[in-house]
XYZ file of C-alpha atoms in Angstrom:
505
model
C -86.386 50.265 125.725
C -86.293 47.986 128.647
C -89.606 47.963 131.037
C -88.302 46.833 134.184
C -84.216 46.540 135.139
C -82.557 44.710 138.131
C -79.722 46.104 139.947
C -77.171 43.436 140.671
C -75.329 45.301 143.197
C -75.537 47.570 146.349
C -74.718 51.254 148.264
C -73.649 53.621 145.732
C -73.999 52.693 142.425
C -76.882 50.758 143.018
C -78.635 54.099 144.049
C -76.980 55.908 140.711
C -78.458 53.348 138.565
C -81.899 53.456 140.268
C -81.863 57.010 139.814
C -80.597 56.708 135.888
C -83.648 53.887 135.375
C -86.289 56.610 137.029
C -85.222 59.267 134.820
C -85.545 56.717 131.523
C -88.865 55.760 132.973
C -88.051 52.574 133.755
C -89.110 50.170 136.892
C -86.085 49.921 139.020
C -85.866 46.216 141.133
C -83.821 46.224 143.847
C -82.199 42.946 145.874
C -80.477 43.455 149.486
C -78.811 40.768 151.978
C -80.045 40.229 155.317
C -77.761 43.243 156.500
C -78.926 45.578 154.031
C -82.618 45.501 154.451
C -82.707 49.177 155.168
C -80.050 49.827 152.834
C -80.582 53.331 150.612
C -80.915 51.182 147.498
C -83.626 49.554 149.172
C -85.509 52.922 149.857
C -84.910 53.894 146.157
C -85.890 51.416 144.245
C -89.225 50.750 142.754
C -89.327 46.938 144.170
C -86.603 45.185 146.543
C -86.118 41.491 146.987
C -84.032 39.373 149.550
C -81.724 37.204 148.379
C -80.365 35.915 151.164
C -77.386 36.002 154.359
C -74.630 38.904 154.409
C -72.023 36.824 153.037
C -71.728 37.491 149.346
C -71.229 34.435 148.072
C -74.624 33.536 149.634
C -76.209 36.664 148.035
C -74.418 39.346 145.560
C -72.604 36.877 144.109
C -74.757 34.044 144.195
C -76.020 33.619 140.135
C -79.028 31.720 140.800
C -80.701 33.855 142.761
C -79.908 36.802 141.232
C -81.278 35.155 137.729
C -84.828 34.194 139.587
C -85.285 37.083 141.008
C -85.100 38.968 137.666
C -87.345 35.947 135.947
C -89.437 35.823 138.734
C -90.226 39.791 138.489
C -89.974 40.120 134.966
C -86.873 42.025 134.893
C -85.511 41.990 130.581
C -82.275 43.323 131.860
C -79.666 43.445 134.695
C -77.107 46.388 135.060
C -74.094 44.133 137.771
C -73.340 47.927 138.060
C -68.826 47.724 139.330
C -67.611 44.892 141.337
C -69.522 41.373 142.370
C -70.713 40.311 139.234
C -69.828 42.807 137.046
C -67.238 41.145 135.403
C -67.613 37.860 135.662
C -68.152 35.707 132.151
C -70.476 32.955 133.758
C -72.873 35.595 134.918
C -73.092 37.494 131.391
C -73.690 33.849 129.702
C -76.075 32.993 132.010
C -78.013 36.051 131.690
C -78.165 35.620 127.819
C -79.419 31.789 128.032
C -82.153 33.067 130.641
C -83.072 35.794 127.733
C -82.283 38.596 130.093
C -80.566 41.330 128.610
C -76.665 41.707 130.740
C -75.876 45.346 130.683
C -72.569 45.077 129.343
C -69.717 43.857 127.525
C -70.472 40.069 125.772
C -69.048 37.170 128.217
C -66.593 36.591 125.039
C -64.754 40.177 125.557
C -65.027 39.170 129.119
C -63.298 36.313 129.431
C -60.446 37.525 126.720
C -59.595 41.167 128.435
C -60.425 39.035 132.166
C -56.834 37.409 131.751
C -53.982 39.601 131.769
C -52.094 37.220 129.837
C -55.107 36.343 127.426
C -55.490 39.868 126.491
C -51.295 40.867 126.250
C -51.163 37.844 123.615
C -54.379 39.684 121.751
C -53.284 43.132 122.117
C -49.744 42.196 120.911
C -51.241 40.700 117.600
C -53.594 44.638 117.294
C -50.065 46.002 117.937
C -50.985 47.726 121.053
C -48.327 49.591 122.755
C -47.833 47.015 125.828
C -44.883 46.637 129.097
C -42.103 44.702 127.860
C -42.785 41.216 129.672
C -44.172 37.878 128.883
C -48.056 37.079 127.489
C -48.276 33.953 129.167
C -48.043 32.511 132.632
C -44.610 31.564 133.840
C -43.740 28.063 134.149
C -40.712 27.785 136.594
C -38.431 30.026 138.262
C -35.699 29.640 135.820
C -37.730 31.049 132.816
C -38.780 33.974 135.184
C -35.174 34.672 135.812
C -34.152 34.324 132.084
C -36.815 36.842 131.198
C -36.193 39.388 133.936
C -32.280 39.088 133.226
C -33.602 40.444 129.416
C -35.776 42.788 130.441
C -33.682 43.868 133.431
C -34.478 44.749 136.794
C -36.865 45.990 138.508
C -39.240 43.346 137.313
C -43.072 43.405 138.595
C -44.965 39.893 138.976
C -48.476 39.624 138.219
C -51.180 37.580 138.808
C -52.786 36.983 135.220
C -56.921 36.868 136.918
C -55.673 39.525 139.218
C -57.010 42.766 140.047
C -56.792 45.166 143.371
C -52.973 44.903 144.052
C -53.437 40.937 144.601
C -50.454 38.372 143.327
C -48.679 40.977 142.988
C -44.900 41.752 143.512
C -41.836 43.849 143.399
C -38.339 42.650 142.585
C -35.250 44.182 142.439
C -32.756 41.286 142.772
C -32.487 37.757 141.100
C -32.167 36.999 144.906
C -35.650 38.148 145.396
C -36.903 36.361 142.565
C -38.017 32.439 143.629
C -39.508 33.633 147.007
C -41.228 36.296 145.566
C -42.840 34.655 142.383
C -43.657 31.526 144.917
C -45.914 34.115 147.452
C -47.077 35.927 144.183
C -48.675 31.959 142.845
C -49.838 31.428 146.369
C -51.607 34.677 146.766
C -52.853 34.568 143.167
C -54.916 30.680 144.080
C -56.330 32.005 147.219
C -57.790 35.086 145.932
C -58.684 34.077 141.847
C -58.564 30.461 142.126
C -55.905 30.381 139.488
C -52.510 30.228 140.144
C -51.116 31.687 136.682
C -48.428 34.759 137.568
C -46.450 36.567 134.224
C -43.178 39.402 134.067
C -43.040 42.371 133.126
C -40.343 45.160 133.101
C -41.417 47.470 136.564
C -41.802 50.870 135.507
C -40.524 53.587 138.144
C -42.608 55.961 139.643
C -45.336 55.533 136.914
C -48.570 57.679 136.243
C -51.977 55.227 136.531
C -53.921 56.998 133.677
C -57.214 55.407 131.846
C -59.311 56.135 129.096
C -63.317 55.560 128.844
C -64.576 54.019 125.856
C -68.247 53.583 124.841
C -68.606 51.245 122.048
C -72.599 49.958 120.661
C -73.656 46.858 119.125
C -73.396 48.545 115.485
C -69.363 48.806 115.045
C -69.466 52.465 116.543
C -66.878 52.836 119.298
C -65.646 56.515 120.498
C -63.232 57.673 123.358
C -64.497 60.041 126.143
C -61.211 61.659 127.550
C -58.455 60.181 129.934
C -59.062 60.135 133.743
C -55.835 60.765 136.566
C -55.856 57.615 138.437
C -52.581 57.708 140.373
C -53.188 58.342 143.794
C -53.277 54.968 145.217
C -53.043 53.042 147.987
C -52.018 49.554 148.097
C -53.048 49.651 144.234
C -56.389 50.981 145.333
C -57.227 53.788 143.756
C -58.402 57.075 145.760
C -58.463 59.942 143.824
C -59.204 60.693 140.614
C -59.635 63.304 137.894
C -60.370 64.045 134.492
C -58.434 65.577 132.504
C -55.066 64.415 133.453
C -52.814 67.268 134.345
C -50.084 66.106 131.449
C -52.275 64.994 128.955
C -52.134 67.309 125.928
C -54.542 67.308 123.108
C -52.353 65.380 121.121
C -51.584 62.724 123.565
C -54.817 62.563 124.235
C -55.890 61.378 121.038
C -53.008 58.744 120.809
C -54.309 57.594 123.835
C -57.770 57.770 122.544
C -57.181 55.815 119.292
C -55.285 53.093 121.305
C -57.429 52.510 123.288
C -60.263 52.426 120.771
C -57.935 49.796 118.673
C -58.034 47.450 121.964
C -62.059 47.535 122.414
C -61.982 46.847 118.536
C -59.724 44.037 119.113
C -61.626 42.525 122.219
C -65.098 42.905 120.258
C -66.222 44.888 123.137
C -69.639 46.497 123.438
C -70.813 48.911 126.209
C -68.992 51.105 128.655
C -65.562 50.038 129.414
C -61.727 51.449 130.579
C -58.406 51.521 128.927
C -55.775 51.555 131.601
C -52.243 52.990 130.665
C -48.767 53.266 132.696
C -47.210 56.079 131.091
C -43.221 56.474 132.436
C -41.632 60.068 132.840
C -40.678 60.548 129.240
C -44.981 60.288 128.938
C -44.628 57.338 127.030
C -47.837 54.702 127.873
C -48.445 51.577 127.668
C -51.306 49.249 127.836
C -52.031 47.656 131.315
C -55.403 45.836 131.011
C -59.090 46.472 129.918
C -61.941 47.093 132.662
C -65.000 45.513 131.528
C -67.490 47.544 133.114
C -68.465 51.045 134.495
C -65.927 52.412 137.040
C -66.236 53.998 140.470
C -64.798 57.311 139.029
C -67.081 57.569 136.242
C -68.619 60.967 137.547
C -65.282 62.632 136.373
C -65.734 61.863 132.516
C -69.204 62.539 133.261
C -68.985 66.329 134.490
C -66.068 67.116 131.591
C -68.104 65.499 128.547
C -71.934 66.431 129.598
C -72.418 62.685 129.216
C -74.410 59.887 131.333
C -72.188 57.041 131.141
C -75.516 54.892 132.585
C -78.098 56.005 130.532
C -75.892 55.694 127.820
C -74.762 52.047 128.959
C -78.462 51.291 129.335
C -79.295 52.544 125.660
C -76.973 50.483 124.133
C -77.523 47.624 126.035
C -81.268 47.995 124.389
C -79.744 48.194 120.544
C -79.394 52.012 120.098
C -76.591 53.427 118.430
C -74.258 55.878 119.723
C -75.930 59.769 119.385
C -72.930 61.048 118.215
C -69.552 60.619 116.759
C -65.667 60.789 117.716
C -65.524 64.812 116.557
C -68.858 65.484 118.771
C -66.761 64.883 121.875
C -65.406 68.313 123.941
C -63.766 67.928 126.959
C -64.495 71.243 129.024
C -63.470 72.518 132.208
C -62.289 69.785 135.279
C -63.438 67.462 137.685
C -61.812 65.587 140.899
C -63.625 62.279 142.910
C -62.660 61.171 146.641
C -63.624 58.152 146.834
C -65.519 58.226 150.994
C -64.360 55.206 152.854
C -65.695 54.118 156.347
C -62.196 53.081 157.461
C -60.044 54.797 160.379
C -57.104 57.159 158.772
C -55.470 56.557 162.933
C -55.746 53.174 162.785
C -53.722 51.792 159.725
C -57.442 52.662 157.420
C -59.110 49.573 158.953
C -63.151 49.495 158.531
C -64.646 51.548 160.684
C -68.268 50.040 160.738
C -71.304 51.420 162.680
C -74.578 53.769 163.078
C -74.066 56.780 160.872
C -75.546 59.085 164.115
C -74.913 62.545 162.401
C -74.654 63.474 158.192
C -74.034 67.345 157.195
C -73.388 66.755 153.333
C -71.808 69.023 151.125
C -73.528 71.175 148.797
C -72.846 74.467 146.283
C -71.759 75.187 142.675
C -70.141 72.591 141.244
C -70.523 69.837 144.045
C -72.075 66.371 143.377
C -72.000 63.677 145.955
C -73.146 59.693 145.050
C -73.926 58.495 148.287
C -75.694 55.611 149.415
C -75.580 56.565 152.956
C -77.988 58.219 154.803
C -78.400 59.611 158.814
C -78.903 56.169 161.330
C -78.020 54.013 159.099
C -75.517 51.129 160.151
C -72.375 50.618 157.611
C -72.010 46.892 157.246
C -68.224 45.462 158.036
C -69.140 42.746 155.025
C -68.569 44.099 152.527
C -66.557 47.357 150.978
C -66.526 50.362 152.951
C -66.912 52.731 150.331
C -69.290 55.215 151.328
C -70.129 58.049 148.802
C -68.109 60.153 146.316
C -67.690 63.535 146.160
C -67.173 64.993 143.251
C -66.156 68.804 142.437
C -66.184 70.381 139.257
C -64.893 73.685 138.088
C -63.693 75.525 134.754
C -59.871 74.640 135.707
C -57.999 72.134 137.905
C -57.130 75.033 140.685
C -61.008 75.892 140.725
C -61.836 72.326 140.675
C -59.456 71.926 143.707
C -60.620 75.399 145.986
C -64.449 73.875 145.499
C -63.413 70.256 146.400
C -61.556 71.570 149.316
C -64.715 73.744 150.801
C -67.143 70.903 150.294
C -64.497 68.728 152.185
C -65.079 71.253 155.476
C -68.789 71.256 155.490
C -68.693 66.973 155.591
C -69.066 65.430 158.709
C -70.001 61.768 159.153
C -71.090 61.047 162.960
C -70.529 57.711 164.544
C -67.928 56.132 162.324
C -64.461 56.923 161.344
C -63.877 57.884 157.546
C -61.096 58.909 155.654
C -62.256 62.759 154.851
C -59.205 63.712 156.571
C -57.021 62.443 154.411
C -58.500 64.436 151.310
C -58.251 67.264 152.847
C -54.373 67.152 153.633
C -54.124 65.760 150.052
C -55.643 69.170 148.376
C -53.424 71.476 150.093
C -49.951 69.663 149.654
C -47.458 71.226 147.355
C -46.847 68.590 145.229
C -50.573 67.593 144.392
C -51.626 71.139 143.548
C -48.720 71.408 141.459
C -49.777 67.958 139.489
C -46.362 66.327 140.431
C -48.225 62.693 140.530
C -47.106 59.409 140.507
C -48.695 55.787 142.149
C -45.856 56.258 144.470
C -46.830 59.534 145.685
C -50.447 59.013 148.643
C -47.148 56.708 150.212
C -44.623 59.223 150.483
C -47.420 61.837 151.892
C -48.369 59.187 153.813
C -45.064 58.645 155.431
C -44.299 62.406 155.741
C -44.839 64.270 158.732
C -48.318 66.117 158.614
C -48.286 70.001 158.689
C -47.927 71.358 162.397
C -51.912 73.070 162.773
C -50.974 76.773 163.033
C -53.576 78.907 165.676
C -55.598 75.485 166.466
C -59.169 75.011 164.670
C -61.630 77.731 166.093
C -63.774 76.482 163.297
C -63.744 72.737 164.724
C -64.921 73.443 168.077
C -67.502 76.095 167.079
C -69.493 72.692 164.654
C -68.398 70.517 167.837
C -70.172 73.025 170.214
C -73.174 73.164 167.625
C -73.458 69.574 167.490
C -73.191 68.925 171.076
C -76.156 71.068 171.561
C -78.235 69.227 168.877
C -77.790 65.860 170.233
C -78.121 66.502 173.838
C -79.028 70.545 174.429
C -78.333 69.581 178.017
C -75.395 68.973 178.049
C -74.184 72.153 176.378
C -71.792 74.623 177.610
C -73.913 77.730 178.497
C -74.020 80.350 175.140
C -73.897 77.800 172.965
C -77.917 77.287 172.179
C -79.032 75.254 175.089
C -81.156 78.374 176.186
C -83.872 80.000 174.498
C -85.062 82.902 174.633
C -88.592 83.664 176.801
C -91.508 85.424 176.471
C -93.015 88.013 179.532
C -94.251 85.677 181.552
C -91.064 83.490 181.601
C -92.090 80.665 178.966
C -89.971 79.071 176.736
C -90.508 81.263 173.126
C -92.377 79.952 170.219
C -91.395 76.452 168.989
C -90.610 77.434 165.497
C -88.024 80.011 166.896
C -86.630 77.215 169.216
C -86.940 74.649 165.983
C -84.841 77.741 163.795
C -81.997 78.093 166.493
C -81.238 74.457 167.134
C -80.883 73.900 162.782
C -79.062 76.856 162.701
C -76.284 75.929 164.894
C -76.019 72.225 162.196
């Protein structure tokens, strides 16, 4: 087992993976930017380095640094936990030339599931169900029409490095066509540096669903159960669950195999994702390969008894998998919402700042992975994802009523978030009935929001409480600014004074 690991990341999952080396005994080294110096990360972990200014090419993404900082402290491993490095072939070589261990997939299954096209033209020889389409780039606009004419219309254009909605476009019309695959090239160069776009036939109103695979460095590789990812926005996804609500046993294993065929095909080792489109007849198809842990992994996590790090950790260190294919149960259900610092009244920009007030959520079958904490200041550099929270119950409706009652007790001071929006997500009709699609967060979103029936007693009674925490002054009388006094007029006991301010939190 590794002695000493290096987290090659920040916020969140830097602070799960901290906690998942502390657990395995191991020494946990940290590295922060000049504007995360007091990150939680930094708190957690057993040794923190700077590596240099905000920007991330500078510092999260900067290879060189990140490489002497692990030689430097001895680090034999690096977890690039999701995002930054985490995918990125050069960074995975480099590691295995500077004889530290790279938590994760081999740069060669990297670079082959990395390009869209790359890993259509692989998949299509492991006969892998895959979106009618082409498996290489297009070269001019009069091949792109040929092949959407065959394929017919709607066709979606994709950038082939692309990820996060990028070089990406709709098209219903041959009209449409040029302009569109143009902007889709243009937007594909500034944001991968590679201007390669493909077809394929756009399926309508599809379900976003995914399936984790673990696979070791001794041929074992097992599937852990299919996650919901279809509420999106702008191809972002913000909810998720696990298990799907039309996922049967039996599609679940077609899924399962599938997707265990493509990590085969890749040679992948390590934790990685399967993502399907499945149409309304549930018929999937393959959509690309994440090489690395994902943000929702707490889902499979909850509904397997599973850690997905320790386990990625294990392997990474030559262990074989501790159990096999039949070993796997999926029991009861689990939902994430993803906590943004963005403004739901102002079109979900960032909504950076000092963190003044936290009340977390807590109670069966609650877990939040936060790397926030009261008076900290949210960066606007880099992603404004927050925390997770994450409810579990026996069923989807108890997963749902538990999700719902954490989502009242959360308040974030100081900074807009999107906790709002979760909470008008759980009680619409059409969610709790499992009527999903990627189109669906849009059409809520353009909808007009429930009229509030009898006002919110409930709001101004924690708005009252919290007034009188910050500044008892300033309190309307009967709300806690007055204590109670002894005989001769004092103020009572400071414990009792101490009790009745917390109380009113």
């Amino acid at each position: 087992m590794f002695k000493k690991i290096l987290i090659a990341n920040r916020g969140e999952i830097a602070v799960r993976v901290i906690r998942a080396c502390r657990e395995l005994g191991i020494t946990s080294v940290a590295v922060y930017s000049d504007v995360d110096r007091a990150s939680l990360h930094v708190r957690k972990a057993d040794e923190a380095y700077h590596i240099g200014p905000p920007a991330a090419a500078e510092s999260y993404l900067n290879l060189g640094k990140i490489l002497d900082v692990a030689k430097r402290r001895g680090a034999d491993a690096i977890h690039p936990g999701y995002g930054f490095l985490s995918e990125n072939a050069k960074f995975a070589a480099a590691c295995a030339q500077a004889g530290v261990k790279f938590i994760g997939p081999t740069s060669a299954s990297m670079e082959m599931m990395g390009s869209k096209t790359r890993a259509r033209q692989e998949m299509e020889k492991a006969g892998v169900p895959f979106v009618p389409g082409t498996s290489r780039g297009l070269e001019s606009v009069e091949q792109a029409k040929q092949v959407a004419a065959k394929i017919g219309y709607p066709v979606m254009l994709k950038a082939a490095a692309g990820g996060g909605g990028k070089g990406m476009r709709l098209v219903h019309t041959p009209e449409e066509l040029k302009p569109a695959l143009e902007a889709a090239q243009s937007e594909a160069e500034r944001a991968f540096g590679d201007r390669e776009v493909y077809v394929e036939k756009a399926i309508i109103n599809p379900r976003h669903i995914e399936m984790q695979v673990l696979a070791d460095e001794h041929g074992n590789t097992v599937y852990l159960g299919e996650r919901e990812c279809s509420i999106q926005r702008r191809h972002q996804k913000v909810l998720e669950e696990s298990p799907s609500p039309i996922v049967d046993a039996s599609m679940r294993m077609r899924m399962g195999e599938v997707a265990v065929r493509v990590a085969k095909a890749a040679g992948y080792t390590n934790a990685g994702t399967v993502e399907f489109l499945v149409d309304q007849d549930n018929n999937f198809y393959f959509l690309e390969m994440n090489t690395r842990l994902q943000v929702e992994h707490p889902v499979t996590e909850l509904v397997t008894g599973l850690d997905l790090v320790h386990l990625q950790i294990r392997i990474a260190a030559g262990e074989k998998l501790p159990f096999r294919q039949e070993d796997i149960r999926i029991r009861g259900h689990a939902m994430e919402c993803r906590i943004y610092a963005e403004d739901p009244d102002n079109n979900y920009f960032p909504s950076p700042g000092k963190i003044t007030l936290l009340l977390s959520p807590s109670g069966p079958g609650i877990r939040q992975d936060s790397g926030m904490y009261e008076g900290w200041t949210v960066p606007i550099d880099y992603d404004p994802l927050l925390a997770k929270l994450i409810g579990y119950g026996t069923d989807r409706t108890q997963a749902i009523s538990r999700l719902t009652r954490a989502l009242h007790e959360y308040f974030v001071g100081g900074i807009k978030t999107n906790i709002s929006l979760f909470r008008r997500i759980l009680t619409d009709a059409d969610f709790q009935a499992g009527k999903l699609d990627t189109g669906y967060l849009d059409r809520l979103l353009k909808s007009k929001p429930p009229e509030a029936r009898g006002g919110h007693p409930e709001v101004a009674a924690i708005a009252a409480g919290i007034f009188a925490i910050l500044d008892p002054a300033s309190a309307p009388a009967g709300t806690g600014n007055s204590f109670p006094k002894t005989a001769n007029g004092t103020d009572a006991s400071g414990w009792k004074r101490t009790a009745r301010v917390e109380a009113l939190g």
